[in-house]
């Protein structure tokens, strides 16, 4: 959907296609390897709690520019802090969601819990944030494209491309020292960037054709930030395990050093354990809130097993919202009790979509947990901070200054946002509405929902918008479509073609972050691994459980590499 004939293609980590007999053999082996290493899911079509299918995966890792990967990793603690500060800004959350909650019942229900908790004061001041910032490379982005910048320099009077790259790297580098302190207004910069995008699009393809080169230079843009049920802490690292095996089987063990370490499972589980330590009651348990049926079971059980094996003294329970309503109550100090067991930490892997709340009982359970002493991941304010509406508000000029002090950090975070537009019933919202009707192919329309399958893309947008009243539009935001570069490879799915065919794909990288603290202090803040999901370039969305996406992991490439396809 977001690719066309001009979309650049990232070079592959190995030369494809593979010979058919080799492909058949390695694919069959990789499928078994995936099942036997827990890169698996329950079947939706033939569900049985007693069996697993391997999760769809890409046979060899997809390329990703090293600099951009490193930038995303380095930026995560800043994003963690940003989201922590946003979650604790009552005024910002209230104002930002004011119009949305008038028309979006689900967000309104969450907000009502927030309001009630605020009125009584937070019983537990500490929150556990386990975030995932999702991003895509933007092939039309000028920021790290030396060619585009060179062209732009000619137009704009000599900006130095190398210096521009240095500024971005500096802003997120370990020392956090950049060379440029906010020259000119953001608005001006945006106009200039827009011009550069145009220039980049106009110049990129003929030049690429002429040189035969595939530029690995793409900046990235944030797709969304997740503050609830950020999945793939296990499947992220598991994807690397499969692809490492495949590359070795194919005789490319020498390339494994370009697959970055991924300790997402440990990073996330240790986050829960750090929160458990803060709660400081040796008998208290960690509670996972789960759906009625967990298809993505490996990505939950491996968390549980990691905790049980690494910290055998900490017990883990799994309950649905309905079960918490039935069994849960508050003790004298508002501790959450399930029967006689006290809960220290609640990890929500459900509760992010209306379908998880079958009746008022589930909402009551959520409220009960929110008012309890247990440390929540996420607490209600963290959940609200992760709404699409808040993401849209954060992308507006000058808003970041409210949450981040360092000008270089503001600049670095500001650059990750692509255009995000309000559809509230006011002048700006109405202008976005008109813009969407005029050029729908530039946009994606998003409601306040998580979990995939809710967005409206491109040419479908006008009809969707016209069906809404002016106020109903405030439940949605509009976002510029990102145009990721293509990779070519084999996607392997249960019941799929054998041998698989080479297909055009695009990837979405997720960077995990853990942040723990209260309104005044952050006590833990770290980046916690990554995950890569890859989908057919023709698909709008790439949910792996939904059946369109596939597990993948990044193969880091450098812009100045020689052709690696040996
Ligand atoms: P959800 O909360 O449902 O996961 P997302 O905002 O992540 O919502 O959108 C779902 C999927 O839609 C993403 O994983 C991505 O594949 C695609 N998508 C979302 N926003 C964009 C965008 N701006 N440009 C291109 N694709 C997008
Ligand atoms: Mg998403």
Coordinates of C-alpha atoms in Angstrom, one line a residue, residues 64-417:
X64 CA 18.1 -2.2 8.4
X65 CA 20.5 0.7 8.3
X66 CA 22.8 0.4 11.3
X67 CA 22.9 4.1 12.1
X68 CA 19.1 4.3 12.2
X69 CA 18.9 1.3 14.4
X70 CA 21.4 2.7 16.8
X71 CA 19.7 6.1 16.8
X72 CA 16.4 4.4 17.7
X73 CA 18.0 2.4 20.5
X74 CA 19.8 5.5 21.9
X75 CA 16.6 7.6 21.8
X76 CA 14.5 5.1 23.7
X77 CA 15.4 6.3 27.3
X78 CA 14.4 9.8 26.2
X79 CA 11.1 8.5 24.8
X80 CA 10.6 6.6 28.1
X81 CA 11.1 9.8 30.1
X82 CA 8.9 11.7 27.7
X83 CA 6.0 9.2 28.1
X84 CA 6.5 9.1 31.9
X85 CA 6.2 12.9 32.1
X86 CA 3.2 12.9 29.8
X87 CA 1.5 10.2 31.9
X88 CA 1.9 12.4 35.0
X89 CA 0.6 15.6 33.4
X90 CA -3.0 15.6 34.4
X91 CA -3.8 18.9 32.7
X92 CA -2.2 17.8 29.4
X93 CA -4.0 14.4 29.4
X94 CA -7.3 16.0 30.3
X95 CA -7.2 18.8 27.7
X96 CA -5.8 16.6 25.0
X97 CA -8.5 13.9 25.4
X98 CA -11.4 16.4 26.1
X99 CA -13.0 16.2 22.7
X100 CA -12.2 12.6 22.0
X101 CA -13.9 11.3 25.2
X102 CA -17.1 13.1 24.1
X103 CA -17.5 10.7 21.2
X104 CA -15.3 7.7 21.9
X105 CA -16.9 5.5 24.5
X106 CA -13.9 3.2 25.2
X107 CA -11.5 6.1 25.8
X108 CA -14.2 7.8 27.9
X109 CA -14.5 4.7 30.1
X110 CA -10.8 4.6 30.6
X111 CA -10.8 8.4 31.3
X112 CA -13.6 7.9 33.9
X113 CA -11.5 5.5 35.8
X114 CA -8.6 8.0 35.6
X115 CA -10.9 10.8 36.9
X116 CA -12.2 8.6 39.8
X117 CA -8.6 7.6 40.8
X118 CA -7.5 11.2 40.7
X119 CA -10.4 12.3 42.9
X120 CA -9.4 9.7 45.6
X121 CA -5.6 10.1 45.1
X122 CA -3.3 7.4 43.8
X123 CA -3.0 4.5 46.2
X124 CA 0.1 3.4 44.4
X125 CA 2.3 6.3 43.2
X126 CA 4.8 4.1 41.3
X127 CA 4.1 3.1 37.7
X128 CA 5.8 0.4 35.6
X129 CA 6.1 1.4 32.0
X130 CA 7.0 -1.3 29.5
X131 CA 6.8 0.6 26.3
X132 CA 7.4 -0.2 22.7
X133 CA 8.1 2.6 20.2
X134 CA 7.2 1.3 16.7
X135 CA 8.9 2.8 13.7
X136 CA 9.3 2.5 10.0
X137 CA 12.1 3.7 7.8
X138 CA 10.9 6.6 5.6
X139 CA 12.4 6.3 2.2
X140 CA 11.3 9.7 1.2
X141 CA 13.0 11.3 4.2
X142 CA 15.8 13.8 3.5
X143 CA 17.4 13.9 6.8
X144 CA 20.0 11.2 6.4
X145 CA 20.1 11.1 2.6
X146 CA 23.3 12.6 1.5
X147 CA 22.1 12.7 -2.0
X148 CA 18.9 14.6 -1.1
X149 CA 20.8 16.9 1.2
X150 CA 23.4 17.6 -1.5
X151 CA 20.6 18.5 -3.9
X152 CA 18.9 20.6 -1.2
X153 CA 22.1 22.3 -0.4
X154 CA 22.4 23.6 -3.9
X155 CA 18.9 25.0 -3.6
X156 CA 19.1 26.3 0.0
X157 CA 22.6 27.8 0.0
X158 CA 25.0 25.2 1.1
X159 CA 23.9 23.3 4.1
X160 CA 26.5 20.6 4.8
X161 CA 25.1 17.1 4.7
X162 CA 27.7 15.6 7.0
X163 CA 27.0 18.3 9.6
X164 CA 23.3 17.5 9.5
X165 CA 24.0 13.9 10.1
X166 CA 26.3 14.8 12.9
X167 CA 23.6 17.0 14.6
X168 CA 21.1 14.1 14.8
X169 CA 23.7 11.6 16.0
X170 CA 24.9 14.1 18.5
X171 CA 21.5 14.7 19.9
X172 CA 21.0 11.1 20.8
X173 CA 24.6 10.1 21.3
X174 CA 25.9 9.0 24.7
X175 CA 27.3 12.4 25.5
X176 CA 24.0 14.0 24.3
X177 CA 26.0 16.9 22.9
X178 CA 24.9 18.2 19.5
X179 CA 26.4 20.8 17.4
X180 CA 23.4 22.8 16.5
X181 CA 21.1 24.5 19.0
X182 CA 17.7 25.2 17.4
X183 CA 18.4 27.5 14.5
X184 CA 15.2 29.0 13.2
X185 CA 11.6 28.1 14.0
X186 CA 10.4 24.6 13.9
X187 CA 7.8 25.7 11.3
X188 CA 10.6 27.0 9.0
X189 CA 12.4 23.7 9.4
X190 CA 9.3 21.8 8.6
X191 CA 8.8 23.8 5.5
X192 CA 12.4 23.1 4.5
X193 CA 12.0 19.5 5.2
X194 CA 8.9 19.3 3.1
X195 CA 10.8 20.8 0.3
X196 CA 13.6 18.4 0.8
X197 CA 11.2 15.5 0.7
X198 CA 9.9 16.7 -2.6
X199 CA 13.5 17.1 -3.9
X200 CA 14.4 13.7 -2.6
X201 CA 11.5 12.0 -4.3
X202 CA 12.2 13.8 -7.5
X203 CA 15.9 13.1 -7.6
X204 CA 16.2 9.7 -6.0
X205 CA 15.0 7.3 -8.6
X206 CA 16.8 8.5 -11.7
X207 CA 20.0 8.7 -9.8
X208 CA 19.5 5.2 -8.3
X209 CA 18.8 3.8 -11.7
X210 CA 21.9 5.5 -13.1
X211 CA 24.3 4.2 -10.4
X212 CA 22.5 0.9 -9.8
X213 CA 22.9 1.6 -6.1
X214 CA 20.3 1.0 -3.5
X215 CA 20.5 3.7 -0.8
X216 CA 20.4 2.3 2.7
X217 CA 20.0 5.9 3.9
X218 CA 16.5 6.4 5.3
X219 CA 15.5 8.2 8.4
X220 CA 12.7 6.6 10.4
X221 CA 9.4 7.8 11.7
X222 CA 7.4 6.7 14.7
X223 CA 4.3 4.7 13.8
X224 CA 3.0 4.7 17.3
X225 CA 4.0 4.3 20.9
X226 CA 2.5 1.4 22.9
X227 CA 2.1 1.7 26.6
X228 CA -0.1 -1.3 27.1
X229 CA 0.5 -5.0 26.3
X230 CA 3.7 -4.3 24.3
X231 CA 4.1 -7.8 22.8
X232 CA 7.0 -9.7 21.2
X233 CA 9.4 -9.5 24.2
X234 CA 9.9 -13.3 23.5
X235 CA 9.1 -13.5 19.8
X236 CA 11.6 -10.6 19.0
X237 CA 14.6 -12.5 20.3
X238 CA 13.1 -15.9 19.1
X239 CA 13.1 -14.5 15.5
X240 CA 16.8 -13.8 15.7
X241 CA 17.3 -17.4 17.0
X242 CA 15.6 -18.9 13.9
X243 CA 17.3 -16.6 11.4
X244 CA 20.7 -17.1 13.1
X245 CA 20.2 -20.8 12.6
X246 CA 19.1 -20.4 9.0
X247 CA 22.1 -18.2 8.1
X248 CA 24.5 -20.7 9.7
X249 CA 22.9 -23.6 7.9
X250 CA 23.3 -21.7 4.6
X251 CA 27.0 -21.2 5.3
X252 CA 26.8 -17.5 6.3
X253 CA 27.9 -17.7 9.9
X254 CA 30.4 -14.9 9.1
X255 CA 27.4 -12.5 8.9
X256 CA 25.9 -13.2 12.3
X257 CA 27.8 -10.3 13.9
X258 CA 25.5 -7.9 12.0
X259 CA 22.5 -9.2 13.9
X260 CA 22.3 -7.1 17.1
X261 CA 21.9 -8.6 20.5
X262 CA 18.3 -8.8 21.6
X263 CA 17.6 -9.2 25.3
X264 CA 14.0 -8.1 25.2
X265 CA 12.6 -10.9 27.3
X266 CA 15.1 -10.5 30.1
X267 CA 14.8 -6.7 29.9
X268 CA 11.0 -6.7 30.2
X269 CA 10.8 -9.4 32.9
X270 CA 13.5 -7.7 34.9
X271 CA 11.4 -4.6 34.8
X272 CA 8.5 -6.5 36.4
X273 CA 10.9 -7.9 39.0
X274 CA 12.3 -4.4 39.8
X275 CA 8.7 -3.3 40.4
X276 CA 8.1 -6.3 42.5
X277 CA 11.2 -5.4 44.5
X278 CA 9.8 -1.8 45.1
X279 CA 6.6 -3.3 46.4
X280 CA 8.8 -5.1 48.9
X281 CA 6.5 -7.9 50.1
X282 CA 8.2 -11.3 49.7
X283 CA 4.9 -13.3 49.4
X284 CA 3.2 -11.0 46.9
X285 CA 2.8 -12.3 43.3
X286 CA 3.0 -10.9 39.8
X287 CA -0.4 -11.0 38.0
X288 CA -0.8 -11.2 34.2
X289 CA -4.1 -10.0 33.0
X290 CA -4.9 -12.1 29.9
X291 CA -7.6 -12.4 27.2
X292 CA -10.2 -15.2 27.5
X293 CA -8.2 -17.1 24.8
X294 CA -4.5 -16.4 24.3
X295 CA -3.4 -17.2 20.8
X296 CA -0.1 -15.5 21.2
X297 CA 0.6 -17.8 24.1
X298 CA 4.4 -18.2 23.7
X299 CA 4.9 -14.4 24.0
X300 CA 3.2 -14.6 27.5
X301 CA 4.3 -17.9 28.9
X302 CA 8.0 -17.3 28.1
X303 CA 7.8 -14.1 30.3
X304 CA 6.2 -16.2 33.0
X305 CA 8.8 -19.0 32.7
X306 CA 11.7 -16.6 32.6
X307 CA 10.5 -15.0 35.9
X308 CA 9.9 -18.4 37.5
X309 CA 13.2 -19.8 36.4
X310 CA 15.3 -16.8 37.1
X311 CA 13.5 -15.7 40.3
X312 CA 11.9 -18.9 41.6
X313 CA 10.7 -17.1 44.8
X314 CA 8.3 -14.9 42.7
X315 CA 5.0 -16.5 41.8
X316 CA 3.1 -15.6 38.6
X317 CA -0.6 -15.8 38.2
X318 CA -2.7 -15.4 35.1
X319 CA -6.3 -14.1 35.3
X320 CA -8.8 -12.6 32.9
X321 CA -10.6 -9.4 33.8
X322 CA -13.7 -11.4 34.5
X323 CA -11.8 -13.7 36.9
X324 CA -10.4 -10.6 38.7
X325 CA -13.9 -9.3 39.1
X326 CA -15.0 -12.6 40.6
X327 CA -12.0 -13.3 42.9
X328 CA -10.5 -9.9 43.6
X329 CA -10.9 -7.6 46.6
X330 CA -9.0 -5.0 48.4
X331 CA -7.4 -5.6 51.8
X332 CA -7.1 -3.1 54.7
X333 CA -4.3 -1.2 53.1
X334 CA -5.9 -1.4 49.7
X335 CA -3.7 -4.3 48.7
X336 CA -5.1 -6.3 45.8
X337 CA -6.0 -9.8 47.0
X338 CA -6.9 -12.8 44.8
X339 CA -8.2 -15.2 47.4
X340 CA -5.5 -14.9 50.0
X341 CA -2.7 -14.0 47.6
X342 CA -1.5 -10.4 47.5
X343 CA -0.6 -8.9 44.2
X344 CA 2.5 -6.8 43.9
X345 CA 2.6 -6.1 40.1
X346 CA -0.1 -6.3 37.5
X347 CA 1.0 -6.8 33.9
X348 CA -1.8 -6.1 31.4
X349 CA -1.7 -8.3 28.3
X350 CA -5.4 -7.6 27.9
X351 CA -7.7 -4.6 28.6
X352 CA -6.6 -2.5 25.6
X353 CA -9.7 -3.0 23.4
X354 CA -13.4 -2.8 24.0
X355 CA -13.9 -6.6 23.3
X356 CA -11.9 -7.4 26.5
X357 CA -14.7 -5.8 28.6
X358 CA -17.7 -8.0 28.2
X359 CA -19.8 -6.1 30.7
X360 CA -19.5 -3.6 33.6
X361 CA -17.9 -6.4 35.6
X362 CA -14.6 -6.1 33.7
X363 CA -14.6 -2.3 34.0
X364 CA -15.2 -2.8 37.7
X365 CA -12.3 -5.2 37.8
X366 CA -10.1 -2.6 36.0
X367 CA -11.1 0.1 38.5
X368 CA -10.5 -2.2 41.5
X369 CA -7.0 -2.9 40.3
X370 CA -6.4 0.8 39.5
X371 CA -7.4 1.8 43.1
X372 CA -5.3 -0.9 44.6
X373 CA -1.8 -0.8 46.0
X374 CA -0.4 -3.0 43.3
X375 CA 2.1 -1.5 40.8
X376 CA 0.4 -1.5 37.4
X377 CA 1.9 -2.0 33.9
X378 CA 0.4 0.2 32.8
X379 CA -1.4 2.4 35.3
X380 CA -4.4 4.1 33.9
X381 CA -2.5 7.4 33.2
X382 CA 0.1 5.5 31.3
X383 CA -2.6 3.8 29.3
X384 CA -4.1 7.1 28.4
X385 CA -0.7 8.6 27.5
X386 CA -0.4 5.9 24.9
X387 CA -3.5 6.9 22.9
X388 CA -3.2 8.0 19.3
X389 CA -4.7 11.3 20.3
X390 CA -1.9 12.0 22.7
X391 CA 0.7 11.0 20.1
X392 CA -0.8 13.5 17.7
X393 CA -0.7 16.2 20.3
X394 CA 2.9 15.5 21.1
X395 CA 3.8 16.0 17.5
X396 CA 2.6 19.6 17.5
X397 CA 5.3 22.3 17.5
X398 CA 6.4 23.4 21.0
X399 CA 4.5 20.7 22.9
X400 CA 7.6 18.7 23.6
X401 CA 9.1 21.6 25.5
X402 CA 6.6 20.9 28.2
X403 CA 8.1 17.5 28.9
X404 CA 11.7 17.6 27.8
X405 CA 14.2 20.2 29.0
X406 CA 17.2 19.6 26.8
X407 CA 16.9 21.4 23.4
X408 CA 18.9 18.7 21.6
X409 CA 16.6 16.0 22.9
X410 CA 13.6 18.0 21.9
X411 CA 15.0 18.3 18.4
X412 CA 15.9 14.6 18.2
X413 CA 12.4 13.5 19.4
X414 CA 10.7 16.1 17.2
X415 CA 12.2 14.5 14.1
X416 CA 10.7 11.1 14.7
X417 CA 7.2 12.4 14.2

